[in-house]
Amino acid sequence: MALLQLRHLTPHSLPLSFTSKLHHFRCSPLKFPRVSFSASASASTTMAKQVLVPIANGTEPMEAVITIDVLRRSGADVTVASVEKELRVDACHGVKIDADALIADCTKDTVFDLIALPGGMPGATNLKNCGVLETVAKKQAEDGRFYAAVCASPAVALGSWGLLKGLKATCYPSFMEQLTSCATAVESRVQQDGNVVTSRGPGTTMEFAVTLVELLYGKEKANEVSGPLVMRPKHGDEYTITEINPVDWKCNNNPQILVPIADGSEEMEAVMIIDILRRAKANVVVASVGDSLEILASRKVKLVADMLLDEAARLSYDLIVLPGGLGGAQAFASSDKLVNLLKKQAESNKPYGAICASPALVLEPHGLLKGKKATAFPAMCNKLSDQSFIDNRVVVDGNLITSRGPGTSMEFSLGIVEKFFGRQKALELAKVMLVVN
């Protein structure tokens, strides 16, 4: 059984996990010249592929956003389509996402190279019950083009439409029995059979998405995209979080946690933090640092906050935690209100944290890492005054928690769960999400 471990170290211990030499991330999708595609061509000589990602009320937001984000990093032209009557969908765990278009409006004239379905319940059922999507998916299969699904959707949607007959497929464990009636069910984290790719749940979605990049653009592009994600070296295996100067993180009942978001925030990081902490029953307040509740994240996913920061700042928090993304981190650093909240949090010896660009661009310049061990996005670590712990995937130093990037966001979030709720709760969540096998 894979376990989440917290190592308690002295300030003089310097455990290292792995060192990643990564290129600096970009905050907008890459563009590629329009030339004909061949299986061996790299994405730099390939026209952008058209991808449809349908979303519904009850969609699992981690699965949707990770798939969209990773595919857009590859240069794919991803259309996020609502199967509901409105663009805004109420995804699981209180996450609101605004789609790019309604499903009926974006499928009339576009031929998609890939259709990828996120899971979640009742999201998968809502996708299955969408007649327009069913028609488009069946045509996709008839024409020999790629289609994919994760979590409940392989069994609930693709299987119900008869699109997995004679194929090996996988899905979320509790839907495996249903899958056996419409496919050859296997327990792989990601399964490809012909033009179809299926996967198991939130914890396998990044692997799933990188596989889709390889399907569309080849291995070289998949490696190029996966590097800056800071993915786990061995998916599903035991992992550790590095802790020094351990202190108890205290709260009354369920912790109240502030997660600010802004234009340019990294949507995968934001959604994983929000989703996982709400699964643990934390009271998570998502606050927009801009003038609108809707923010346009780094890969153009439209997320909707619960309130503006001005309103959120009136409350007190057991933890303030910042997602990354270059534009978002810059917006955080420029917000006097947010910086003051963080400083008061630190002065009160209450927990605060950040991931990716935010430790380097927000915490460091405002003196919030003074005397602390921390990590950050690899290309940003040279901005940290103390770089002795930068190669660790998640670092907890007293009331501070920091981490590296999208691929460490689940470990980062589980580390927060463990500090507030205990090791057992974190392990239970890790298993439910398929983070560990």
Coordinates of C-alpha atoms in Angstrom, one line a residue:
M1 CA 0.0 0.0 0.0
A2 CA 1.4 3.4 -1.0
L3 CA 1.7 5.8 1.9
L4 CA 2.0 9.6 2.3
Q5 CA 4.9 10.2 4.6
L6 CA 5.9 13.4 6.5
R7 CA 9.6 13.4 7.4
H8 CA 10.5 15.5 10.4
L9 CA 14.0 16.9 9.9
T10 CA 16.4 19.3 11.7
P11 CA 17.3 22.5 10.0
H12 CA 20.7 20.9 9.3
S13 CA 19.2 18.0 7.4
L14 CA 19.0 18.5 3.7
P15 CA 17.0 15.6 2.1
L16 CA 16.8 15.8 -1.7
S17 CA 14.1 14.1 -3.8
F18 CA 15.0 14.8 -7.4
T19 CA 16.4 17.7 -9.3
S20 CA 14.5 19.0 -12.4
K21 CA 16.2 21.1 -15.0
L22 CA 13.2 22.8 -16.6
H23 CA 12.6 25.5 -19.1
H24 CA 10.7 28.6 -17.9
F25 CA 7.0 28.3 -18.3
R26 CA 4.9 30.4 -20.7
C27 CA 1.6 31.9 -19.7
S28 CA -0.2 31.5 -23.0
P29 CA -0.7 28.5 -25.4
L30 CA 2.0 27.9 -27.9
K31 CA 1.3 28.6 -31.6
F32 CA 2.5 26.2 -34.3
P33 CA 2.9 26.8 -38.1
R34 CA 0.2 25.3 -40.3
V35 CA 1.7 22.4 -42.1
S36 CA 0.6 18.9 -42.8
F37 CA 0.8 16.4 -39.9
S38 CA 2.7 13.2 -39.9
A39 CA 3.0 10.7 -37.0
S40 CA 6.8 11.4 -36.6
A41 CA 6.6 15.2 -36.9
S42 CA 7.2 17.3 -33.9
A43 CA 4.6 19.8 -32.8
S44 CA 6.8 22.6 -33.9
T45 CA 6.1 21.6 -37.5
T46 CA 2.5 20.6 -36.9
M47 CA -0.7 22.6 -37.2
A48 CA -2.7 23.0 -34.0
K49 CA -5.0 20.0 -33.3
Q50 CA -8.7 20.7 -32.5
V51 CA -9.8 19.3 -29.2
L52 CA -13.3 19.2 -27.6
V53 CA -13.6 19.0 -23.8
P54 CA -17.2 18.9 -22.8
I55 CA -18.2 19.9 -19.2
A56 CA -21.4 19.6 -17.2
N57 CA -22.9 20.3 -13.8
G58 CA -21.2 17.8 -11.6
T59 CA -18.0 17.4 -13.6
E60 CA -14.9 16.7 -11.6
P61 CA -13.0 20.0 -11.9
M62 CA -9.5 18.6 -11.5
E63 CA -10.0 16.2 -14.3
A64 CA -11.5 18.8 -16.6
V65 CA -9.0 21.6 -15.9
I66 CA -5.9 19.4 -15.9
T67 CA -6.9 17.9 -19.3
I68 CA -7.6 21.4 -20.8
D69 CA -4.5 23.0 -19.3
V70 CA -2.0 20.3 -20.4
L71 CA -3.5 20.0 -23.9
R72 CA -3.3 23.8 -24.4
R73 CA 0.4 23.7 -23.2
S74 CA 1.0 21.4 -26.2
G75 CA -0.5 24.0 -28.6
A76 CA -3.8 22.2 -29.1
D77 CA -6.8 24.4 -29.8
V78 CA -9.1 23.3 -27.0
T79 CA -12.8 24.2 -27.0
V80 CA -14.4 23.9 -23.5
A81 CA -18.1 23.2 -24.2
S82 CA -21.0 23.3 -21.8
V83 CA -23.6 20.6 -22.3
E84 CA -25.9 22.6 -20.0
K85 CA -28.2 25.5 -21.1
E86 CA -25.7 28.1 -19.9
L87 CA -21.9 28.5 -20.3
R88 CA -21.3 28.4 -16.5
V89 CA -21.3 25.0 -15.0
D90 CA -21.4 24.0 -11.3
A91 CA -18.6 21.4 -11.1
C92 CA -18.0 19.2 -8.1
H93 CA -16.8 20.6 -4.8
G94 CA -18.3 24.1 -5.4
V95 CA -16.0 24.9 -8.3
K96 CA -17.6 27.1 -11.0
I97 CA -16.2 27.1 -14.6
D98 CA -17.3 29.2 -17.5
A99 CA -17.2 27.3 -20.8
D100 CA -16.0 28.8 -24.1
A101 CA -19.2 27.7 -25.9
L102 CA -22.4 25.7 -25.7
I103 CA -22.0 22.2 -27.1
A104 CA -24.6 22.8 -29.9
D105 CA -22.8 25.9 -31.1
C106 CA -19.3 24.5 -31.4
T107 CA -19.9 21.1 -33.0
K108 CA -21.7 22.0 -36.2
D109 CA -18.8 22.8 -38.4
T110 CA -15.7 21.8 -36.5
V111 CA -14.0 18.4 -37.0
F112 CA -12.2 17.5 -33.8
D113 CA -9.0 15.5 -33.7
L114 CA -9.8 14.5 -30.2
I115 CA -12.8 14.5 -27.8
A116 CA -11.9 14.1 -24.2
L117 CA -14.5 13.6 -21.4
P118 CA -13.7 14.4 -17.8
G119 CA -15.5 12.4 -15.1
G120 CA -17.2 13.2 -11.8
M121 CA -20.8 12.4 -10.8
P122 CA -23.3 13.4 -11.8
G123 CA -21.2 15.1 -14.4
A124 CA -20.5 11.8 -16.3
T125 CA -24.3 11.1 -16.4
N126 CA -25.0 14.6 -17.7
L127 CA -22.5 14.1 -20.5
K128 CA -24.1 10.7 -21.3
N129 CA -27.5 12.3 -21.5
C130 CA -26.5 15.0 -23.9
G131 CA -27.8 14.0 -27.3
V132 CA -25.5 16.4 -29.2
L133 CA -22.4 15.0 -27.5
E134 CA -23.5 11.4 -28.1
T135 CA -24.0 12.1 -31.8
V136 CA -20.6 13.9 -32.1
A137 CA -18.8 11.1 -30.1
K138 CA -20.3 8.3 -32.3
K139 CA -19.3 10.2 -35.5
Q140 CA -15.8 10.6 -34.0
A141 CA -15.5 6.9 -33.5
E142 CA -17.0 6.1 -37.0
D143 CA -14.5 8.4 -38.7
G144 CA -11.5 6.8 -36.9
R145 CA -10.6 9.8 -34.9
F146 CA -9.4 9.9 -31.3
Y147 CA -11.7 10.0 -28.2
A148 CA -10.9 9.6 -24.5
A149 CA -12.5 9.6 -21.1
V150 CA -11.4 9.5 -17.4
C151 CA -13.0 8.4 -14.1
A152 CA -16.7 7.5 -14.4
S153 CA -17.0 8.6 -18.0
P154 CA -15.5 5.6 -19.7
A155 CA -18.2 3.4 -18.2
V156 CA -21.1 5.8 -17.9
A157 CA -20.7 7.7 -21.2
L158 CA -18.5 5.9 -23.7
G159 CA -19.6 2.4 -22.6
S160 CA -23.3 3.4 -22.7
W161 CA -22.9 4.7 -26.2
G162 CA -21.3 1.4 -27.3
L163 CA -17.9 3.0 -28.1
L164 CA -15.8 0.6 -26.1
K165 CA -16.9 -2.7 -27.6
G166 CA -14.0 -5.1 -28.1
L167 CA -11.6 -2.6 -26.6
K168 CA -9.4 -2.6 -23.4
A169 CA -10.4 0.3 -21.1
T170 CA -10.2 1.4 -17.5
C171 CA -12.2 3.7 -15.3
Y172 CA -12.8 4.7 -11.6
P173 CA -12.7 1.6 -9.5
S174 CA -16.3 1.7 -8.3
F175 CA -17.5 1.7 -12.0
M176 CA -15.3 -1.2 -13.1
E177 CA -18.2 -3.7 -12.8
Q178 CA -20.3 -1.5 -15.1
L179 CA -17.3 -1.3 -17.5
T180 CA -17.0 -5.0 -17.8
S181 CA -20.4 -5.2 -19.6
C182 CA -19.2 -2.9 -22.4
A183 CA -15.4 -3.3 -22.6
T184 CA -12.5 -5.5 -21.6
A185 CA -11.9 -3.9 -18.3
V186 CA -8.3 -3.5 -17.1
E187 CA -6.8 -1.7 -14.0
S188 CA -4.2 0.4 -15.7
R189 CA -3.7 4.0 -14.6
V190 CA -4.0 5.0 -18.3
Q191 CA -5.1 2.6 -21.0
Q192 CA -4.8 3.1 -24.8
D193 CA -6.4 0.8 -27.3
G194 CA -6.4 2.0 -30.8
N195 CA -7.9 5.5 -31.0
V196 CA -9.3 5.4 -27.5
V197 CA -7.6 6.4 -24.2
T198 CA -9.2 5.9 -20.8
S199 CA -8.0 6.6 -17.3
R200 CA -9.1 6.1 -13.6
G201 CA -9.5 9.4 -11.7
P202 CA -8.1 12.7 -10.5
G203 CA -4.8 11.3 -9.5
T204 CA -4.2 9.8 -12.9
T205 CA -5.4 12.7 -15.0
M206 CA -2.1 14.4 -15.6
E207 CA -0.7 11.1 -16.9
F208 CA -3.9 10.8 -19.0
A209 CA -3.5 14.3 -20.4
V210 CA 0.2 13.8 -21.3
T211 CA -0.7 10.6 -23.1
L212 CA -3.3 12.6 -25.1
V213 CA -0.5 15.1 -26.1
E214 CA 1.6 12.2 -27.3
L215 CA -1.3 10.8 -29.2
L216 CA -1.8 14.1 -31.0
Y217 CA 1.8 15.4 -31.4
G218 CA 4.2 12.6 -30.6
K219 CA 6.6 11.6 -27.8
E220 CA 8.9 14.6 -28.2
K221 CA 6.2 17.1 -27.6
A222 CA 4.8 15.0 -24.7
N223 CA 8.2 15.1 -23.1
E224 CA 8.5 18.9 -23.7
V225 CA 5.1 19.5 -22.1
S226 CA 5.6 17.1 -19.1
G227 CA 9.0 18.5 -18.0
P228 CA 7.8 21.8 -16.6
L229 CA 4.8 20.1 -14.9
V230 CA 7.2 18.7 -12.3
M231 CA 5.3 15.4 -12.4
R232 CA 6.0 12.6 -9.9
P233 CA 8.9 10.3 -10.9
K234 CA 6.8 7.2 -10.2
H235 CA 3.1 7.7 -10.4
G236 CA 1.1 5.9 -7.7
D237 CA 4.0 5.1 -5.5
E238 CA 4.9 6.3 -2.0
Y239 CA 5.9 9.9 -1.7
T240 CA 7.2 12.1 1.0
I241 CA 6.7 15.7 2.3
T242 CA 9.7 17.3 3.9
E243 CA 9.0 19.0 7.3
I244 CA 11.4 20.9 9.6
N245 CA 10.6 22.7 12.8
P246 CA 7.3 20.9 13.1
V247 CA 4.4 22.7 14.9
D248 CA 0.7 21.8 15.2
W249 CA -1.6 23.6 12.9
K250 CA -4.6 24.4 15.0
C251 CA -8.1 25.4 14.1
N252 CA -11.6 25.3 15.6
N253 CA -13.7 22.6 13.9
N254 CA -13.0 22.7 10.2
P255 CA -10.2 25.1 9.1
Q256 CA -11.2 28.2 7.2
I257 CA -8.8 28.6 4.2
L258 CA -8.4 31.5 1.8
V259 CA -7.4 30.7 -1.8
P260 CA -6.9 33.9 -3.8
I261 CA -7.1 33.7 -7.6
A262 CA -6.3 36.3 -10.3
D263 CA -6.0 36.6 -14.0
G264 CA -3.0 34.5 -14.9
S265 CA -3.2 32.1 -12.0
E266 CA -2.3 28.5 -12.8
E267 CA -5.7 26.9 -13.1
M268 CA -4.5 23.3 -12.4
E269 CA -2.8 24.4 -9.1
A270 CA -5.8 26.5 -8.0
V271 CA -8.4 23.9 -8.7
M272 CA -6.4 21.0 -7.2
I273 CA -5.9 23.0 -4.0
I274 CA -9.6 24.0 -3.8
D275 CA -11.0 20.6 -4.7
I276 CA -8.8 18.5 -2.4
L277 CA -9.2 20.8 0.6
R278 CA -13.0 20.9 0.1
R279 CA -13.0 17.1 -0.1
A280 CA -11.4 17.1 3.4
K281 CA -14.3 19.3 4.5
A282 CA -12.3 22.5 5.0
N283 CA -14.2 25.7 4.5
V284 CA -12.4 27.1 1.4
V285 CA -13.0 30.7 0.4
V286 CA -12.0 31.4 -3.2
A287 CA -11.4 35.2 -3.6
S288 CA -10.7 37.1 -6.8
V289 CA -7.9 39.7 -6.5
G290 CA -9.3 41.5 -9.6
D291 CA -12.4 43.5 -10.1
S292 CA -14.6 40.6 -11.3
L293 CA -15.5 37.3 -9.8
E294 CA -14.4 35.6 -13.1
I295 CA -10.7 35.3 -13.8
L296 CA -9.0 34.2 -16.9
A297 CA -6.3 31.7 -15.8
S298 CA -2.9 31.2 -17.4
R299 CA -4.2 28.6 -20.0
K300 CA -7.4 30.6 -20.6
V301 CA -9.6 28.5 -18.3
K302 CA -12.4 30.8 -16.9
L303 CA -12.7 30.2 -13.2
V304 CA -15.3 31.9 -10.9
A305 CA -14.5 33.0 -7.4
D306 CA -16.8 32.9 -4.4
M307 CA -16.3 36.6 -3.6
L308 CA -13.9 39.5 -4.2
L309 CA -10.9 39.9 -2.0
D310 CA -12.3 43.1 -0.4
E311 CA -15.1 41.0 1.0
A312 CA -12.9 38.0 1.8
A313 CA -10.5 40.2 3.7
R314 CA -13.1 40.9 6.4
L315 CA -12.8 37.3 7.6
S316 CA -10.1 35.5 9.5
Y317 CA -8.3 32.4 8.2
D318 CA -6.5 29.3 9.6
L319 CA -4.5 29.2 6.4
I320 CA -3.9 31.5 3.3
V321 CA -2.5 29.5 0.4
L322 CA -1.5 30.9 -3.0
P323 CA -1.6 29.0 -6.3
G324 CA 1.1 29.9 -8.9
G325 CA 1.1 31.0 -12.5
L326 CA 3.3 34.0 -13.5
G327 CA 0.5 36.5 -14.1
G328 CA -1.4 35.5 -11.0
A329 CA 1.7 35.7 -8.8
Q330 CA 2.5 39.1 -10.1
A331 CA -1.1 40.2 -9.4
F332 CA -0.8 38.8 -5.8
A333 CA 2.5 40.6 -5.2
S334 CA 0.9 43.9 -6.4
S335 CA -2.1 43.6 -4.1
D336 CA -1.5 45.5 -0.9
K337 CA -4.6 44.0 0.7
L338 CA -3.4 40.5 0.1
V339 CA 0.1 41.2 1.1
N340 CA -1.1 42.7 4.3
L341 CA -3.3 39.7 5.0
L342 CA -0.3 37.4 4.5
K343 CA 1.9 39.5 6.8
K344 CA -0.7 39.5 9.5
Q345 CA -1.0 35.8 9.1
A346 CA 2.7 35.2 9.5
E347 CA 3.0 37.7 12.5
S348 CA 0.2 35.8 14.2
N349 CA 2.0 32.5 13.7
K350 CA -0.8 31.2 11.6
P351 CA -0.2 28.9 8.6
Y352 CA 0.4 30.3 5.1
G353 CA 1.7 28.8 1.9
A354 CA 2.4 29.1 -1.8
I355 CA 3.2 27.0 -4.8
C356 CA 5.1 27.4 -8.1
A357 CA 5.9 31.0 -8.9
S358 CA 4.3 32.5 -5.8
P359 CA 6.9 31.6 -3.2
A360 CA 9.5 33.4 -5.3
L361 CA 7.4 36.3 -6.6
V362 CA 5.1 37.0 -3.6
L363 CA 6.5 35.6 -0.4
E364 CA 10.2 36.2 -0.9
P365 CA 10.1 39.9 -1.9
H366 CA 7.7 40.7 0.9
G367 CA 10.0 39.1 3.6
L368 CA 7.6 36.2 4.2
L369 CA 10.4 33.6 3.7
K370 CA 12.9 35.2 6.1
G371 CA 14.5 32.5 8.2
K372 CA 12.4 29.8 6.4
K373 CA 13.2 26.8 4.2
A374 CA 11.2 26.8 1.0
T375 CA 10.9 25.6 -2.5
A376 CA 9.3 27.0 -5.7
F377 CA 9.0 26.4 -9.5
P378 CA 12.4 25.3 -10.6
A379 CA 13.0 28.2 -12.9
M380 CA 12.1 30.6 -10.1
C381 CA 14.3 29.1 -7.3
N382 CA 17.2 31.4 -8.1
K383 CA 15.0 34.2 -6.6
L384 CA 14.9 32.5 -3.2
S385 CA 17.5 33.8 -0.7
D386 CA 17.8 30.3 0.9
Q387 CA 18.0 27.6 -1.7
S388 CA 19.0 24.7 0.5
F389 CA 15.7 22.9 0.3
I390 CA 14.6 23.8 -3.3
D391 CA 14.8 20.3 -4.7
N392 CA 12.1 18.9 -2.4
R393 CA 8.7 18.6 -3.9
V394 CA 6.8 20.0 -0.8
V395 CA 8.5 21.7 2.2
V396 CA 6.8 22.4 5.5
D397 CA 8.8 24.8 7.8
G398 CA 6.7 25.5 10.9
N399 CA 3.6 27.4 9.7
L400 CA 4.9 27.7 6.2
I401 CA 4.2 25.3 3.3
T402 CA 5.7 25.6 -0.2
S403 CA 5.8 23.5 -3.3
R404 CA 7.1 23.4 -6.9
G405 CA 4.4 23.3 -9.6
P406 CA 1.3 21.6 -11.2
G407 CA 2.7 18.1 -10.8
T408 CA 3.3 18.6 -7.0
S409 CA -0.1 20.3 -6.3
M410 CA -1.8 17.1 -5.1
E411 CA 1.1 16.3 -2.7
F412 CA 1.0 20.0 -1.6
S413 CA -2.7 19.8 -0.9
L414 CA -2.5 16.5 0.9
G415 CA 0.3 17.9 3.0
I416 CA -2.1 20.7 4.1
V417 CA -4.8 18.1 4.8
E418 CA -2.3 16.1 6.9
K419 CA -1.3 19.1 9.0
F420 CA -4.9 20.0 9.8
F421 CA -6.7 16.6 9.8
G422 CA -3.9 14.0 10.4
R423 CA -2.1 11.4 8.3
Q424 CA -4.9 9.0 8.1
K425 CA -7.3 11.5 6.5
A426 CA -4.7 12.5 3.9
L427 CA -4.1 8.8 3.0
E428 CA -7.8 8.1 2.7
L429 CA -8.1 11.0 0.3
A430 CA -5.0 10.0 -1.7
K431 CA -6.4 6.6 -2.2
V432 CA -9.9 7.8 -3.2
M433 CA -8.3 10.1 -5.8
L434 CA -6.0 7.4 -7.1
V435 CA -2.9 9.5 -6.2
V436 CA -1.6 6.4 -4.6
N437 CA -2.3 2.8 -5.8

